Amino acid sequence: MRKLIIGLLILAGLAVVIDFGAAAYSEYRVSRALRVGADLSADPEVTIHGFPFFGQALDGRYQSVGIRAQAVRPDIPGQIYVEANLTGVRLPFRDLSDGKVRRVPVEKLDARMVIEPVELGRLFNIPDLQVHSRPADKSDGTGGSGGSGMTTNADGLILTGTLPGTGSREGGNGAQLAGDKVSVQAELKLVGDQVEITATGFYRGTGPDLPTSVEIPEAERPAVLARFSRTIDTKELPFGITPTKVFALGGQIQVEGKGENVTIDLDRLQRP
């Protein structure tokens, strides 16, 4: 009996190893197909979720597939990330394993474009740019840590960074603004397929990560606010999904869109 149990455990272990191996091979094939079709500079990350893999393969329906790739855009310095979570992927195992399939039916698709802090700094020409969600007012019942008069605003941002020489302060010793931290309040919104970041004023709150802006001479304020304002064209999200939401998270700007019961073209993971 003991030998029988040990034998069954070994077989079960081998089955798990084979199942994970088949999943890994399929992920590799899909990754290569995406790289070639979308003209990517590197293989994207592909993860087929759910266990056992063979059960999904025999059914021809995969519970969830995650894709993450680095993309290069001529209008955004550096690299951005495009991500897609596919739910209810309909695909025969033969088509999945040979990597030749191009069009895939999907029950639900969540697409995302992510711009990291470094790329945002390059885009704004402010290397140390930091992006924060606007803090909530302590008195608004949310437990936030915002400054006086601030209220919770999901679309509000605080942008902080050091500007190159923008002129001199009025009065004082005439020191240049270069080297000083400037913090501005900004609106983040999605207009059609464009992300608009518009600086609206200077941040006067308090906090260790959100320094109060230095005093800016009146004549220089419009130019400084313009430096913290940008329009970013999403050029559609992965697989042609239309963007519907934009927000800041962990210093990133993320743009999202959703689709249901769509047939995706693997060549459109990235298509500026």
mmCIF file of C-alpha atoms in Angstrom:
data_model
loop_
_atom_site.group_PDB
_atom_site.id
_atom_site.type_symbol
_atom_site.label_atom_id
_atom_site.label_comp_id
_atom_site.label_asym_id
_atom_site.label_seq_id
_atom_site.Cartn_x
_atom_site.Cartn_y
_atom_site.Cartn_z
ATOM 1 C CA MET A 1 0.000 0.000 0.000
ATOM 2 C CA ARG A 2 2.832 2.370 0.875
ATOM 3 C CA LYS A 3 4.512 1.731 -2.485
ATOM 4 C CA LEU A 4 1.214 2.328 -4.239
ATOM 5 C CA ILE A 5 0.743 5.671 -2.478
ATOM 6 C CA ILE A 6 4.309 6.713 -3.258
ATOM 7 C CA GLY A 7 3.806 5.722 -6.891
ATOM 8 C CA LEU A 8 0.596 7.765 -7.137
ATOM 9 C CA LEU A 9 2.296 10.771 -5.596
ATOM 10 C CA ILE A 10 5.138 10.516 -8.099
ATOM 11 C CA LEU A 11 2.667 10.292 -10.979
ATOM 12 C CA ALA A 12 0.756 13.288 -9.634
ATOM 13 C CA GLY A 13 3.986 15.243 -9.348
ATOM 14 C CA LEU A 14 4.968 14.347 -12.905
ATOM 15 C CA ALA A 15 1.524 15.380 -14.132
ATOM 16 C CA VAL A 16 1.901 18.781 -12.459
ATOM 17 C CA VAL A 17 5.374 19.254 -13.931
ATOM 18 C CA ILE A 18 4.142 18.293 -17.415
ATOM 19 C CA ASP A 19 1.136 20.603 -17.062
ATOM 20 C CA PHE A 20 3.286 23.572 -16.056
ATOM 21 C CA GLY A 21 5.772 22.732 -18.803
ATOM 22 C CA ALA A 22 3.041 22.736 -21.441
ATOM 23 C CA ALA A 23 1.726 26.046 -20.113
ATOM 24 C CA ALA A 24 5.215 27.570 -20.203
ATOM 25 C CA TYR A 25 5.773 26.388 -23.777
ATOM 26 C CA SER A 26 2.437 27.836 -24.865
ATOM 27 C CA GLU A 27 3.246 31.134 -23.150
ATOM 28 C CA TYR A 28 6.543 31.221 -25.036
ATOM 29 C CA ARG A 29 4.855 30.581 -28.384
ATOM 30 C CA VAL A 30 2.293 33.327 -27.798
ATOM 31 C CA SER A 31 5.026 35.709 -26.646
ATOM 32 C CA ARG A 32 7.058 35.132 -29.808
ATOM 33 C CA ALA A 33 3.981 35.601 -31.982
ATOM 34 C CA LEU A 34 3.180 38.881 -30.243
ATOM 35 C CA ARG A 35 6.737 40.149 -30.592
ATOM 36 C CA VAL A 36 6.874 39.458 -34.316
ATOM 37 C CA GLY A 37 3.365 40.635 -35.104
ATOM 38 C CA ALA A 38 3.511 43.838 -33.062
ATOM 39 C CA ASP A 39 7.161 44.605 -33.946
ATOM 40 C CA LEU A 40 8.295 44.735 -30.308
ATOM 41 C CA SER A 41 11.908 45.144 -29.230
ATOM 42 C CA ALA A 42 11.677 42.274 -26.708
ATOM 43 C CA ASP A 43 9.488 39.281 -25.919
ATOM 44 C CA PRO A 44 6.438 40.378 -23.898
ATOM 45 C CA GLU A 45 5.493 38.677 -20.642
ATOM 46 C CA VAL A 46 2.655 36.203 -21.204
ATOM 47 C CA THR A 47 1.000 34.355 -18.321
ATOM 48 C CA ILE A 48 -1.737 31.771 -18.762
ATOM 49 C CA HIS A 49 -3.566 31.579 -15.448
ATOM 50 C CA GLY A 50 -5.582 28.670 -14.120
ATOM 51 C CA PHE A 51 -4.848 25.025 -13.317
ATOM 52 C CA PRO A 52 -4.755 22.511 -14.803
ATOM 53 C CA PHE A 53 -3.586 23.931 -18.109
ATOM 54 C CA PHE A 54 -4.459 20.768 -20.046
ATOM 55 C CA GLY A 55 -8.053 20.977 -18.854
ATOM 56 C CA GLN A 56 -8.345 24.445 -20.374
ATOM 57 C CA ALA A 57 -6.534 23.357 -23.522
ATOM 58 C CA LEU A 58 -8.876 20.417 -24.109
ATOM 59 C CA ASP A 59 -11.878 22.701 -23.607
ATOM 60 C CA GLY A 60 -10.438 25.317 -25.940
ATOM 61 C CA ARG A 61 -11.200 28.063 -23.398
ATOM 62 C CA TYR A 62 -8.562 29.704 -21.229
ATOM 63 C CA GLN A 63 -9.740 31.313 -18.012
ATOM 64 C CA SER A 64 -7.343 34.262 -17.994
ATOM 65 C CA VAL A 65 -4.281 35.372 -19.949
ATOM 66 C CA GLY A 66 -2.077 38.302 -18.905
ATOM 67 C CA ILE A 67 0.192 40.190 -21.301
ATOM 68 C CA ARG A 68 2.732 42.900 -20.458
ATOM 69 C CA ALA A 69 5.120 44.428 -22.973
ATOM 70 C CA GLN A 70 7.543 47.304 -23.323
ATOM 71 C CA ALA A 71 6.646 49.659 -26.137
ATOM 72 C CA VAL A 72 8.520 52.491 -27.813
ATOM 73 C CA ARG A 73 6.745 55.641 -28.942
ATOM 74 C CA PRO A 74 8.387 58.426 -30.961
ATOM 75 C CA ASP A 75 6.392 61.055 -29.045
ATOM 76 C CA ILE A 76 7.251 59.715 -25.555
ATOM 77 C CA PRO A 77 10.959 59.512 -24.641
ATOM 78 C CA GLY A 78 12.071 56.174 -23.238
ATOM 79 C CA GLN A 79 9.750 53.192 -22.884
ATOM 80 C CA ILE A 80 6.172 52.761 -21.777
ATOM 81 C CA TYR A 81 4.315 49.600 -20.843
ATOM 82 C CA VAL A 82 1.214 48.193 -22.481
ATOM 83 C CA GLU A 83 -0.778 45.570 -20.602
ATOM 84 C CA ALA A 84 -3.795 43.419 -21.382
ATOM 85 C CA ASN A 85 -5.791 40.982 -19.285
ATOM 86 C CA LEU A 86 -7.831 38.590 -21.414
ATOM 87 C CA THR A 87 -10.697 36.672 -19.819
ATOM 88 C CA GLY A 88 -12.412 33.751 -21.523
ATOM 89 C CA VAL A 89 -9.992 33.243 -24.416
ATOM 90 C CA ARG A 90 -11.351 30.866 -27.065
ATOM 91 C CA LEU A 91 -8.543 29.091 -28.861
ATOM 92 C CA PRO A 92 -7.889 25.449 -29.848
ATOM 93 C CA PHE A 93 -4.700 24.026 -28.352
ATOM 94 C CA ARG A 94 -3.257 23.256 -31.794
ATOM 95 C CA ASP A 95 -3.552 26.926 -32.796
ATOM 96 C CA LEU A 96 -2.048 28.009 -29.480
ATOM 97 C CA SER A 97 0.954 25.689 -29.681
ATOM 98 C CA ASP A 98 1.941 26.385 -33.283
ATOM 99 C CA GLY A 99 1.906 30.167 -32.753
ATOM 100 C CA LYS A 100 0.340 30.854 -36.150
ATOM 101 C CA VAL A 101 -3.001 32.149 -34.937
ATOM 102 C CA ARG A 102 -3.585 35.897 -35.400
ATOM 103 C CA ARG A 103 -7.235 36.537 -34.470
ATOM 104 C CA VAL A 104 -8.559 35.339 -31.111
ATOM 105 C CA PRO A 105 -12.097 35.605 -29.645
ATOM 106 C CA VAL A 106 -12.115 37.010 -26.098
ATOM 107 C CA GLU A 107 -15.056 37.343 -23.719
ATOM 108 C CA LYS A 108 -13.573 40.280 -21.795
ATOM 109 C CA LEU A 109 -10.516 42.453 -22.365
ATOM 110 C CA ASP A 110 -8.945 44.961 -19.967
ATOM 111 C CA ALA A 111 -6.275 47.059 -21.702
ATOM 112 C CA ARG A 112 -3.861 49.501 -20.110
ATOM 113 C CA MET A 113 -1.040 51.874 -20.997
ATOM 114 C CA VAL A 114 1.415 52.741 -18.189
ATOM 115 C CA ILE A 115 3.848 55.667 -18.226
ATOM 116 C CA GLU A 116 6.513 55.321 -15.535
ATOM 117 C CA PRO A 117 7.909 58.273 -13.512
ATOM 118 C CA VAL A 118 11.233 58.312 -15.409
ATOM 119 C CA GLU A 119 9.466 58.614 -18.771
ATOM 120 C CA LEU A 120 7.147 61.286 -17.378
ATOM 121 C CA GLY A 121 10.189 63.264 -16.265
ATOM 122 C CA ARG A 122 11.656 63.035 -19.748
ATOM 123 C CA LEU A 123 8.339 63.993 -21.314
ATOM 124 C CA PHE A 124 8.103 67.120 -19.148
ATOM 125 C CA ASN A 125 11.855 67.780 -19.388
ATOM 126 C CA ILE A 126 11.943 67.714 -15.572
ATOM 127 C CA PRO A 127 14.227 64.757 -14.681
ATOM 128 C CA ASP A 128 13.188 64.519 -11.022
ATOM 129 C CA LEU A 129 9.440 64.917 -11.664
ATOM 130 C CA GLN A 130 7.265 63.202 -9.073
ATOM 131 C CA VAL A 131 3.544 62.537 -9.440
ATOM 132 C CA HIS A 132 1.267 62.246 -6.406
ATOM 133 C CA SER A 133 -2.469 61.921 -6.011
ATOM 134 C CA ARG A 134 -3.927 65.012 -4.431
ATOM 135 C CA PRO A 135 -4.195 64.434 -0.659
ATOM 136 C CA ALA A 136 -7.592 64.473 0.999
ATOM 137 C CA ASP A 137 -8.651 67.078 3.506
ATOM 138 C CA LYS A 138 -8.469 65.887 7.120
ATOM 139 C CA SER A 139 -11.949 67.307 7.666
ATOM 140 C CA ASP A 140 -13.674 65.554 4.767
ATOM 141 C CA GLY A 141 -14.137 62.260 6.607
ATOM 142 C CA THR A 142 -11.737 60.281 4.437
ATOM 143 C CA GLY A 143 -8.794 60.261 6.836
ATOM 144 C CA GLY A 144 -6.584 62.024 4.303
ATOM 145 C CA SER A 145 -3.573 64.156 5.052
ATOM 146 C CA GLY A 146 -4.097 67.073 2.739
ATOM 147 C CA GLY A 147 -3.454 70.704 3.523
ATOM 148 C CA SER A 148 -6.027 73.225 4.681
ATOM 149 C CA GLY A 149 -8.886 73.742 2.272
ATOM 150 C CA MET A 150 -8.041 70.686 0.154
ATOM 151 C CA THR A 151 -10.769 68.176 -0.612
ATOM 152 C CA THR A 152 -10.664 64.678 -2.021
ATOM 153 C CA ASN A 153 -10.463 64.723 -5.806
ATOM 154 C CA ALA A 154 -9.775 61.458 -7.627
ATOM 155 C CA ASP A 155 -8.626 63.343 -10.722
ATOM 156 C CA GLY A 156 -6.356 65.762 -8.845
ATOM 157 C CA LEU A 157 -2.569 65.601 -8.950
ATOM 158 C CA ILE A 158 0.386 67.213 -7.259
ATOM 159 C CA LEU A 159 3.421 67.472 -9.537
ATOM 160 C CA THR A 160 6.778 68.223 -7.935
ATOM 161 C CA GLY A 161 10.067 68.827 -9.685
ATOM 162 C CA THR A 162 13.114 71.038 -10.095
ATOM 163 C CA LEU A 163 13.032 73.452 -13.002
ATOM 164 C CA PRO A 164 16.112 74.693 -14.819
ATOM 165 C CA GLY A 165 16.715 78.445 -14.541
ATOM 166 C CA THR A 166 13.354 80.153 -14.915
ATOM 167 C CA GLY A 167 14.396 83.599 -13.754
ATOM 168 C CA SER A 168 15.011 85.273 -10.386
ATOM 169 C CA ARG A 169 12.813 85.866 -7.391
ATOM 170 C CA GLU A 170 11.534 89.317 -6.654
ATOM 171 C CA GLY A 171 13.352 90.804 -3.703
ATOM 172 C CA GLY A 172 15.638 88.805 -1.399
ATOM 173 C CA ASN A 173 19.086 88.021 -2.672
ATOM 174 C CA GLY A 174 17.981 87.515 -6.260
ATOM 175 C CA ALA A 175 18.760 83.780 -6.200
ATOM 176 C CA GLN A 176 17.721 81.851 -9.262
ATOM 177 C CA LEU A 177 14.772 79.459 -9.143
ATOM 178 C CA ALA A 178 16.967 76.728 -10.591
ATOM 179 C CA GLY A 179 17.590 74.062 -7.980
ATOM 180 C CA ASP A 180 14.433 74.811 -6.016
ATOM 181 C CA LYS A 181 11.509 72.409 -5.819
ATOM 182 C CA VAL A 182 8.305 73.577 -7.429
ATOM 183 C CA SER A 183 5.014 71.866 -6.546
ATOM 184 C CA VAL A 184 1.891 72.482 -8.594
ATOM 185 C CA GLN A 185 -1.683 71.326 -8.488
ATOM 186 C CA ALA A 186 -2.825 69.767 -11.750
ATOM 187 C CA GLU A 187 -5.923 68.323 -13.351
ATOM 188 C CA LEU A 188 -5.731 64.917 -15.014
ATOM 189 C CA LYS A 189 -8.470 64.076 -17.482
ATOM 190 C CA LEU A 190 -9.202 62.061 -20.585
ATOM 191 C CA VAL A 191 -10.536 63.967 -23.577
ATOM 192 C CA GLY A 192 -11.357 61.563 -26.376
ATOM 193 C CA ASP A 193 -8.202 59.496 -26.776
ATOM 194 C CA GLN A 194 -5.924 62.161 -25.318
ATOM 195 C CA VAL A 195 -4.679 62.523 -21.755
ATOM 196 C CA GLU A 196 -4.571 66.138 -20.629
ATOM 197 C CA ILE A 197 -2.415 67.157 -17.657
ATOM 198 C CA THR A 198 -3.037 70.819 -16.860
ATOM 199 C CA ALA A 199 -1.280 72.669 -14.041
ATOM 200 C CA THR A 200 -3.799 74.983 -12.379
ATOM 201 C CA GLY A 201 -1.892 76.532 -9.487
ATOM 202 C CA PHE A 202 0.901 76.162 -6.960
ATOM 203 C CA TYR A 203 0.643 73.687 -4.098
ATOM 204 C CA ARG A 204 0.656 75.303 -0.659
ATOM 205 C CA GLY A 205 -0.036 72.261 1.515
ATOM 206 C CA THR A 206 2.373 70.467 3.813
ATOM 207 C CA GLY A 207 3.843 66.997 3.997
ATOM 208 C CA PRO A 208 7.241 65.260 3.836
ATOM 209 C CA ASP A 209 6.683 64.022 0.279
ATOM 210 C CA LEU A 210 4.817 67.090 -0.960
ATOM 211 C CA PRO A 211 6.928 70.186 -0.309
ATOM 212 C CA THR A 212 5.253 73.563 -0.504
ATOM 213 C CA SER A 213 6.214 75.330 -3.707
ATOM 214 C CA VAL A 214 8.755 78.120 -3.580
ATOM 215 C CA GLU A 215 7.366 81.584 -4.105
ATOM 216 C CA ILE A 216 7.170 82.274 -7.842
ATOM 217 C CA PRO A 217 7.179 85.857 -9.163
ATOM 218 C CA GLU A 218 3.817 86.801 -10.639
ATOM 219 C CA ALA A 219 5.207 87.421 -14.113
ATOM 220 C CA GLU A 220 6.795 83.946 -14.271
ATOM 221 C CA ARG A 221 3.860 81.881 -12.997
ATOM 222 C CA PRO A 222 2.179 81.215 -16.390
ATOM 223 C CA ALA A 223 5.451 79.920 -17.879
ATOM 224 C CA VAL A 224 6.132 77.678 -14.877
ATOM 225 C CA LEU A 225 2.599 76.242 -14.960
ATOM 226 C CA ALA A 226 2.986 75.605 -18.695
ATOM 227 C CA ARG A 227 6.102 73.532 -17.994
ATOM 228 C CA PHE A 228 3.963 71.216 -15.865
ATOM 229 C CA SER A 229 1.227 70.841 -18.504
ATOM 230 C CA ARG A 230 1.166 68.255 -21.283
ATOM 231 C CA THR A 231 -1.181 66.470 -23.676
ATOM 232 C CA ILE A 232 -0.439 62.800 -24.363
ATOM 233 C CA ASP A 233 -2.058 60.984 -27.276
ATOM 234 C CA THR A 234 -2.837 57.398 -26.260
ATOM 235 C CA LYS A 235 -2.927 56.309 -29.931
ATOM 236 C CA GLU A 236 -5.399 53.640 -28.797
ATOM 237 C CA LEU A 237 -4.715 50.993 -26.171
ATOM 238 C CA PRO A 238 -3.574 47.393 -26.806
ATOM 239 C CA PHE A 239 -5.634 45.550 -29.431
ATOM 240 C CA GLY A 240 -7.429 48.721 -30.514
ATOM 241 C CA ILE A 241 -9.374 49.238 -27.285
ATOM 242 C CA THR A 242 -10.717 52.777 -26.768
ATOM 243 C CA PRO A 243 -9.464 54.469 -23.556
ATOM 244 C CA THR A 244 -12.167 55.279 -21.000
ATOM 245 C CA LYS A 245 -10.270 56.067 -17.784
ATOM 246 C CA VAL A 246 -7.063 57.767 -16.653
ATOM 247 C CA PHE A 247 -5.573 57.990 -13.165
ATOM 248 C CA ALA A 248 -2.309 58.295 -11.227
ATOM 249 C CA LEU A 249 -0.983 55.359 -9.208
ATOM 250 C CA GLY A 250 2.412 55.001 -7.551
ATOM 251 C CA GLY A 251 3.889 57.879 -9.530
ATOM 252 C CA GLN A 252 2.626 56.403 -12.813
ATOM 253 C CA ILE A 253 0.009 57.658 -15.232
ATOM 254 C CA GLN A 254 -2.271 54.794 -16.264
ATOM 255 C CA VAL A 255 -4.836 54.819 -19.053
ATOM 256 C CA GLU A 256 -7.410 52.021 -19.198
ATOM 257 C CA GLY A 257 -10.142 50.713 -21.460
ATOM 258 C CA LYS A 258 -12.399 47.671 -21.601
ATOM 259 C CA GLY A 259 -14.002 45.489 -24.232
ATOM 260 C CA GLU A 260 -16.471 42.583 -24.151
ATOM 261 C CA ASN A 261 -17.002 39.773 -26.659
ATOM 262 C CA VAL A 262 -14.340 41.036 -29.023
ATOM 263 C CA THR A 263 -12.029 39.323 -31.492
ATOM 264 C CA ILE A 264 -8.523 40.668 -31.073
ATOM 265 C CA ASP A 265 -5.774 40.887 -33.657
ATOM 266 C CA LEU A 266 -2.473 39.857 -32.046
ATOM 267 C CA ASP A 267 -0.645 42.245 -34.375
ATOM 268 C CA ARG A 268 -2.359 45.177 -32.656
ATOM 269 C CA LEU A 269 -0.820 44.787 -29.222
ATOM 270 C CA GLN A 270 1.176 47.871 -30.137
ATOM 271 C CA ARG A 271 0.337 49.949 -33.152
ATOM 272 C CA PRO A 272 1.070 53.695 -32.793
#
